[in-house]
Amino acid sequence: MENLLTHSQLGIYQTLVTDALTETEAERVLPRIWERDYTVWRPDPAEITNRLGWLDLPAEMAAETSRLTALRDTLLAEGYRNVLVLGMGGSSLAPEIFGQLFAGAEPGLQLEVLDSTSPAAVRDYAERFELEKTLYIVATKSGGTAETLSFFKYFYTRGVEELGETEAGKHFIAITDPGSKLES
């Protein structure tokens, strides 16, 4: 770890970063996270144990690559051009990073994230993204995030008004925990 630190350009923060990394290593933080040791964060497992699924996600999603590629190809063939993730907090952070990371990749869809309840932001996406060409991903771990569900209701209502109920439904998918209200 020391070699990594000697190449950094942290200036006055070098000592703070070095100390924090030394403490992290001494307390075995990384191995403990992989062991799903909730005490890394809190003494009570209630909030933490249900939030560590991200550790297995890369391996689990690797098996889904062909299905996701087929979905992308189908969406492109059907005229979709945009993906708008409707989410807040952790449900919107990774998609935002991936949207920036893979921007311009071909063949692909333009991915953006709506994570602001500002009426101007919602209106901006409603005006820029044509319903007929947009897939909306409703992302909420709990299935009950009020802001995310409000986004969903707003865009789904617009979809029903413009496309009809059957067609509107084809433009929405959900990412949520099994058993959540949104899943049902």
PDB file of C-alpha atoms in Angstrom:
ATOM      1  CA  MET A   1       0.000   0.000   0.000  1.00  0.00           C
ATOM      2  CA  GLU A   2       2.908   2.331   0.706  1.00  0.00           C
ATOM      3  CA  ASN A   3       4.051   2.181  -2.932  1.00  0.00           C
ATOM      4  CA  LEU A   4       0.633   3.371  -4.082  1.00  0.00           C
ATOM      5  CA  LEU A   5       0.806   6.312  -1.720  1.00  0.00           C
ATOM      6  CA  THR A   6       4.215   7.512  -2.869  1.00  0.00           C
ATOM      7  CA  HIS A   7       2.857   8.148  -6.375  1.00  0.00           C
ATOM      8  CA  SER A   8      -0.109  10.197  -5.303  1.00  0.00           C
ATOM      9  CA  GLN A   9      -0.383  13.966  -5.514  1.00  0.00           C
ATOM     10  CA  LEU A  10      -2.252  14.635  -2.297  1.00  0.00           C
ATOM     11  CA  GLY A  11      -0.160  17.511  -1.019  1.00  0.00           C
ATOM     12  CA  ILE A  12      -1.241  18.610   2.459  1.00  0.00           C
ATOM     13  CA  TYR A  13      -3.700  15.690   2.628  1.00  0.00           C
ATOM     14  CA  GLN A  14      -1.011  13.031   2.205  1.00  0.00           C
ATOM     15  CA  THR A  15      -0.632  12.375   5.942  1.00  0.00           C
ATOM     16  CA  LEU A  16      -4.389  12.152   6.500  1.00  0.00           C
ATOM     17  CA  VAL A  17      -4.831   9.706   3.631  1.00  0.00           C
ATOM     18  CA  THR A  18      -1.835   7.611   4.687  1.00  0.00           C
ATOM     19  CA  ASP A  19      -3.127   7.430   8.267  1.00  0.00           C
ATOM     20  CA  ALA A  20      -6.646   6.495   7.129  1.00  0.00           C
ATOM     21  CA  LEU A  21      -5.350   3.738   4.844  1.00  0.00           C
ATOM     22  CA  THR A  22      -3.053   2.410   7.555  1.00  0.00           C
ATOM     23  CA  GLU A  23      -5.969   2.290  10.002  1.00  0.00           C
ATOM     24  CA  THR A  24      -8.197   0.629   7.395  1.00  0.00           C
ATOM     25  CA  GLU A  25      -5.582  -2.043   6.835  1.00  0.00           C
ATOM     26  CA  ALA A  26      -4.909  -2.540  10.564  1.00  0.00           C
ATOM     27  CA  GLU A  27      -8.625  -3.003  11.256  1.00  0.00           C
ATOM     28  CA  ARG A  28      -8.980  -5.425   8.308  1.00  0.00           C
ATOM     29  CA  VAL A  29     -11.848  -3.376   6.891  1.00  0.00           C
ATOM     30  CA  LEU A  30     -11.776  -4.841   3.364  1.00  0.00           C
ATOM     31  CA  PRO A  31     -11.661  -8.514   4.406  1.00  0.00           C
ATOM     32  CA  ARG A  32     -14.376  -7.845   6.978  1.00  0.00           C
ATOM     33  CA  ILE A  33     -16.627  -6.307   4.324  1.00  0.00           C
ATOM     34  CA  TRP A  34     -16.215  -9.435   2.169  1.00  0.00           C
ATOM     35  CA  GLU A  35     -16.996 -11.520   5.264  1.00  0.00           C
ATOM     36  CA  ARG A  36     -20.195  -9.458   5.574  1.00  0.00           C
ATOM     37  CA  ASP A  37     -19.195  -8.171   8.982  1.00  0.00           C
ATOM     38  CA  TYR A  38     -21.840  -5.531   9.673  1.00  0.00           C
ATOM     39  CA  THR A  39     -19.782  -4.124  12.560  1.00  0.00           C
ATOM     40  CA  VAL A  40     -17.629  -2.327   9.986  1.00  0.00           C
ATOM     41  CA  TRP A  41     -20.508   0.159   9.873  1.00  0.00           C
ATOM     42  CA  ARG A  42     -22.731  -0.344  12.925  1.00  0.00           C
ATOM     43  CA  PRO A  43     -23.102  -2.568  15.975  1.00  0.00           C
ATOM     44  CA  ASP A  44     -26.634  -3.593  14.898  1.00  0.00           C
ATOM     45  CA  PRO A  45     -27.069  -5.764  11.793  1.00  0.00           C
ATOM     46  CA  ALA A  46     -30.640  -4.600  11.059  1.00  0.00           C
ATOM     47  CA  GLU A  47     -29.759  -1.930   8.503  1.00  0.00           C
ATOM     48  CA  ILE A  48     -26.586  -3.427   7.081  1.00  0.00           C
ATOM     49  CA  THR A  49     -27.071  -7.131   6.319  1.00  0.00           C
ATOM     50  CA  ASN A  50     -29.783  -6.399   3.746  1.00  0.00           C
ATOM     51  CA  ARG A  51     -27.547  -3.878   1.995  1.00  0.00           C
ATOM     52  CA  LEU A  52     -24.550  -6.002   1.090  1.00  0.00           C
ATOM     53  CA  GLY A  53     -25.920  -7.623  -2.067  1.00  0.00           C
ATOM     54  CA  TRP A  54     -23.633  -5.422  -4.141  1.00  0.00           C
ATOM     55  CA  LEU A  55     -20.722  -7.648  -3.131  1.00  0.00           C
ATOM     56  CA  ASP A  56     -22.060 -10.508  -5.270  1.00  0.00           C
ATOM     57  CA  LEU A  57     -23.574  -8.391  -8.011  1.00  0.00           C
ATOM     58  CA  PRO A  58     -20.694  -8.521 -10.531  1.00  0.00           C
ATOM     59  CA  ALA A  59     -20.632 -12.326 -10.496  1.00  0.00           C
ATOM     60  CA  GLU A  60     -24.421 -12.611 -10.610  1.00  0.00           C
ATOM     61  CA  MET A  61     -24.805 -10.094 -13.427  1.00  0.00           C
ATOM     62  CA  ALA A  62     -22.093 -11.706 -15.558  1.00  0.00           C
ATOM     63  CA  ALA A  63     -24.532 -14.575 -16.098  1.00  0.00           C
ATOM     64  CA  GLU A  64     -27.152 -12.078 -17.315  1.00  0.00           C
ATOM     65  CA  THR A  65     -24.980 -10.415 -19.969  1.00  0.00           C
ATOM     66  CA  SER A  66     -26.567 -12.238 -22.907  1.00  0.00           C
ATOM     67  CA  ARG A  67     -30.110 -11.430 -21.708  1.00  0.00           C
ATOM     68  CA  LEU A  68     -29.225  -7.759 -21.215  1.00  0.00           C
ATOM     69  CA  THR A  69     -27.609  -7.603 -24.648  1.00  0.00           C
ATOM     70  CA  ALA A  70     -30.733  -9.169 -26.181  1.00  0.00           C
ATOM     71  CA  LEU A  71     -32.909  -6.620 -24.359  1.00  0.00           C
ATOM     72  CA  ARG A  72     -30.762  -3.785 -25.692  1.00  0.00           C
ATOM     73  CA  ASP A  73     -30.961  -5.157 -29.231  1.00  0.00           C
ATOM     74  CA  THR A  74     -34.747  -5.537 -28.981  1.00  0.00           C
ATOM     75  CA  LEU A  75     -35.157  -2.010 -27.651  1.00  0.00           C
ATOM     76  CA  LEU A  76     -33.026  -0.568 -30.454  1.00  0.00           C
ATOM     77  CA  ALA A  77     -34.947  -2.574 -33.073  1.00  0.00           C
ATOM     78  CA  GLU A  78     -38.236  -1.254 -31.656  1.00  0.00           C
ATOM     79  CA  GLY A  79     -37.055   2.347 -31.942  1.00  0.00           C
ATOM     80  CA  TYR A  80     -36.035   3.081 -28.363  1.00  0.00           C
ATOM     81  CA  ARG A  81     -33.198   5.573 -28.104  1.00  0.00           C
ATOM     82  CA  ASN A  82     -33.195   6.618 -24.427  1.00  0.00           C
ATOM     83  CA  VAL A  83     -33.173   5.067 -20.987  1.00  0.00           C
ATOM     84  CA  LEU A  84     -34.236   7.230 -18.073  1.00  0.00           C
ATOM     85  CA  VAL A  85     -33.525   5.828 -14.619  1.00  0.00           C
ATOM     86  CA  LEU A  86     -36.003   7.099 -12.033  1.00  0.00           C
ATOM     87  CA  GLY A  87     -34.356   6.781  -8.628  1.00  0.00           C
ATOM     88  CA  MET A  88     -32.938   8.463  -5.562  1.00  0.00           C
ATOM     89  CA  GLY A  89     -29.755   8.012  -3.549  1.00  0.00           C
ATOM     90  CA  GLY A  90     -28.014   4.688  -3.984  1.00  0.00           C
ATOM     91  CA  SER A  91     -30.489   3.567  -6.637  1.00  0.00           C
ATOM     92  CA  SER A  92     -29.309   6.335  -8.930  1.00  0.00           C
ATOM     93  CA  LEU A  93     -25.570   6.565  -8.249  1.00  0.00           C
ATOM     94  CA  ALA A  94     -24.300   3.503 -10.136  1.00  0.00           C
ATOM     95  CA  PRO A  95     -26.533   4.125 -13.183  1.00  0.00           C
ATOM     96  CA  GLU A  96     -25.279   7.695 -13.310  1.00  0.00           C
ATOM     97  CA  ILE A  97     -21.665   6.508 -13.329  1.00  0.00           C
ATOM     98  CA  PHE A  98     -22.366   3.847 -15.974  1.00  0.00           C
ATOM     99  CA  GLY A  99     -24.234   6.363 -18.114  1.00  0.00           C
ATOM    100  CA  GLN A 100     -21.179   8.589 -18.146  1.00  0.00           C
ATOM    101  CA  LEU A 101     -18.726   5.723 -18.514  1.00  0.00           C
ATOM    102  CA  PHE A 102     -20.451   4.159 -21.526  1.00  0.00           C
ATOM    103  CA  ALA A 103     -21.749   7.339 -23.156  1.00  0.00           C
ATOM    104  CA  GLY A 104     -21.428   7.097 -26.909  1.00  0.00           C
ATOM    105  CA  ALA A 105     -20.875   3.333 -26.937  1.00  0.00           C
ATOM    106  CA  GLU A 106     -22.314   1.724 -30.065  1.00  0.00           C
ATOM    107  CA  PRO A 107     -24.757   0.190 -30.360  1.00  0.00           C
ATOM    108  CA  GLY A 108     -26.379   1.706 -27.352  1.00  0.00           C
ATOM    109  CA  LEU A 109     -29.058   3.795 -25.766  1.00  0.00           C
ATOM    110  CA  GLN A 110     -28.597   7.202 -24.182  1.00  0.00           C
ATOM    111  CA  LEU A 111     -28.840   6.666 -20.417  1.00  0.00           C
ATOM    112  CA  GLU A 112     -29.619   9.469 -18.003  1.00  0.00           C
ATOM    113  CA  VAL A 113     -30.786   9.583 -14.396  1.00  0.00           C
ATOM    114  CA  LEU A 114     -33.587  11.591 -12.841  1.00  0.00           C
ATOM    115  CA  ASP A 115     -32.800  11.914  -9.143  1.00  0.00           C
ATOM    116  CA  SER A 116     -34.054  15.416  -8.449  1.00  0.00           C
ATOM    117  CA  THR A 117     -37.546  16.319  -7.302  1.00  0.00           C
ATOM    118  CA  SER A 118     -37.160  19.791  -8.742  1.00  0.00           C
ATOM    119  CA  PRO A 119     -40.171  20.408 -11.002  1.00  0.00           C
ATOM    120  CA  ALA A 120     -37.818  22.009 -13.531  1.00  0.00           C
ATOM    121  CA  ALA A 121     -35.685  18.842 -13.689  1.00  0.00           C
ATOM    122  CA  VAL A 122     -38.715  16.583 -14.119  1.00  0.00           C
ATOM    123  CA  ARG A 123     -40.135  18.874 -16.797  1.00  0.00           C
ATOM    124  CA  ASP A 124     -36.763  18.944 -18.587  1.00  0.00           C
ATOM    125  CA  TYR A 125     -36.725  15.147 -18.939  1.00  0.00           C
ATOM    126  CA  ALA A 126     -40.385  15.075 -19.928  1.00  0.00           C
ATOM    127  CA  GLU A 127     -39.671  17.544 -22.725  1.00  0.00           C
ATOM    128  CA  ARG A 128     -36.366  16.069 -23.924  1.00  0.00           C
ATOM    129  CA  PHE A 129     -37.234  12.368 -23.877  1.00  0.00           C
ATOM    130  CA  GLU A 130     -39.982  11.251 -26.260  1.00  0.00           C
ATOM    131  CA  LEU A 131     -42.161   8.636 -24.571  1.00  0.00           C
ATOM    132  CA  GLU A 132     -42.215   6.437 -27.685  1.00  0.00           C
ATOM    133  CA  LYS A 133     -38.422   6.226 -27.695  1.00  0.00           C
ATOM    134  CA  THR A 134     -37.746   5.946 -23.958  1.00  0.00           C
ATOM    135  CA  LEU A 135     -37.451   3.045 -21.538  1.00  0.00           C
ATOM    136  CA  TYR A 136     -38.043   4.120 -17.933  1.00  0.00           C
ATOM    137  CA  ILE A 137     -36.284   2.126 -15.231  1.00  0.00           C
ATOM    138  CA  VAL A 138     -37.948   2.578 -11.852  1.00  0.00           C
ATOM    139  CA  ALA A 139     -35.145   1.878  -9.353  1.00  0.00           C
ATOM    140  CA  THR A 140     -35.895   1.620  -5.647  1.00  0.00           C
ATOM    141  CA  LYS A 141     -34.434  -1.034  -3.356  1.00  0.00           C
ATOM    142  CA  SER A 142     -37.328  -0.892  -0.914  1.00  0.00           C
ATOM    143  CA  GLY A 143     -39.985  -0.487  -3.587  1.00  0.00           C
ATOM    144  CA  GLY A 144     -41.478   2.336  -1.575  1.00  0.00           C
ATOM    145  CA  THR A 145     -39.285   5.404  -2.069  1.00  0.00           C
ATOM    146  CA  ALA A 146     -41.829   8.216  -2.327  1.00  0.00           C
ATOM    147  CA  GLU A 147     -39.840  10.343  -4.758  1.00  0.00           C
ATOM    148  CA  THR A 148     -39.155   7.443  -7.115  1.00  0.00           C
ATOM    149  CA  LEU A 149     -42.772   6.295  -7.057  1.00  0.00           C
ATOM    150  CA  SER A 150     -43.863   9.872  -7.766  1.00  0.00           C
ATOM    151  CA  PHE A 151     -41.572   9.953 -10.815  1.00  0.00           C
ATOM    152  CA  PHE A 152     -43.050   6.645 -11.951  1.00  0.00           C
ATOM    153  CA  LYS A 153     -46.642   7.819 -11.522  1.00  0.00           C
ATOM    154  CA  TYR A 154     -45.921  11.044 -13.393  1.00  0.00           C
ATOM    155  CA  PHE A 155     -44.241   9.436 -16.413  1.00  0.00           C
ATOM    156  CA  TYR A 156     -46.590   6.442 -16.497  1.00  0.00           C
ATOM    157  CA  THR A 157     -49.646   8.718 -16.444  1.00  0.00           C
ATOM    158  CA  ARG A 158     -48.164  10.694 -19.336  1.00  0.00           C
ATOM    159  CA  GLY A 159     -47.503   7.421 -21.145  1.00  0.00           C
ATOM    160  CA  VAL A 160     -51.079   6.215 -20.721  1.00  0.00           C
ATOM    161  CA  GLU A 161     -52.410   9.562 -21.941  1.00  0.00           C
ATOM    162  CA  GLU A 162     -50.180   9.574 -25.032  1.00  0.00           C
ATOM    163  CA  LEU A 163     -49.807   5.884 -25.880  1.00  0.00           C
ATOM    164  CA  GLY A 164     -52.614   4.029 -24.111  1.00  0.00           C
ATOM    165  CA  GLU A 165     -52.250   1.679 -21.158  1.00  0.00           C
ATOM    166  CA  THR A 166     -50.937  -1.372 -23.041  1.00  0.00           C
ATOM    167  CA  GLU A 167     -48.275   0.537 -24.947  1.00  0.00           C
ATOM    168  CA  ALA A 168     -47.285   2.663 -21.948  1.00  0.00           C
ATOM    169  CA  GLY A 169     -46.576  -0.446 -19.886  1.00  0.00           C
ATOM    170  CA  LYS A 170     -43.995  -1.601 -22.440  1.00  0.00           C
ATOM    171  CA  HIS A 171     -41.880   1.433 -21.603  1.00  0.00           C
ATOM    172  CA  PHE A 172     -41.379   0.666 -17.888  1.00  0.00           C
ATOM    173  CA  ILE A 173     -39.331  -1.853 -15.952  1.00  0.00           C
ATOM    174  CA  ALA A 174     -38.516  -1.949 -12.239  1.00  0.00           C
ATOM    175  CA  ILE A 175     -35.395  -2.789 -10.284  1.00  0.00           C
ATOM    176  CA  THR A 176     -36.298  -3.528  -6.680  1.00  0.00           C
ATOM    177  CA  ASP A 177     -35.906  -6.078  -3.914  1.00  0.00           C
ATOM    178  CA  PRO A 178     -37.905  -9.296  -4.164  1.00  0.00           C
ATOM    179  CA  GLY A 179     -41.188  -8.982  -2.308  1.00  0.00           C
ATOM    180  CA  SER A 180     -41.315  -5.188  -2.386  1.00  0.00           C
ATOM    181  CA  LYS A 181     -44.550  -3.348  -3.178  1.00  0.00           C
ATOM    182  CA  LEU A 182     -43.130  -2.317  -6.538  1.00  0.00           C
ATOM    183  CA  GLU A 183     -42.400  -5.910  -7.532  1.00  0.00           C
ATOM    184  CA  SER A 184     -46.018  -6.917  -7.026  1.00  0.00           C
TER     185      SER A 184
END
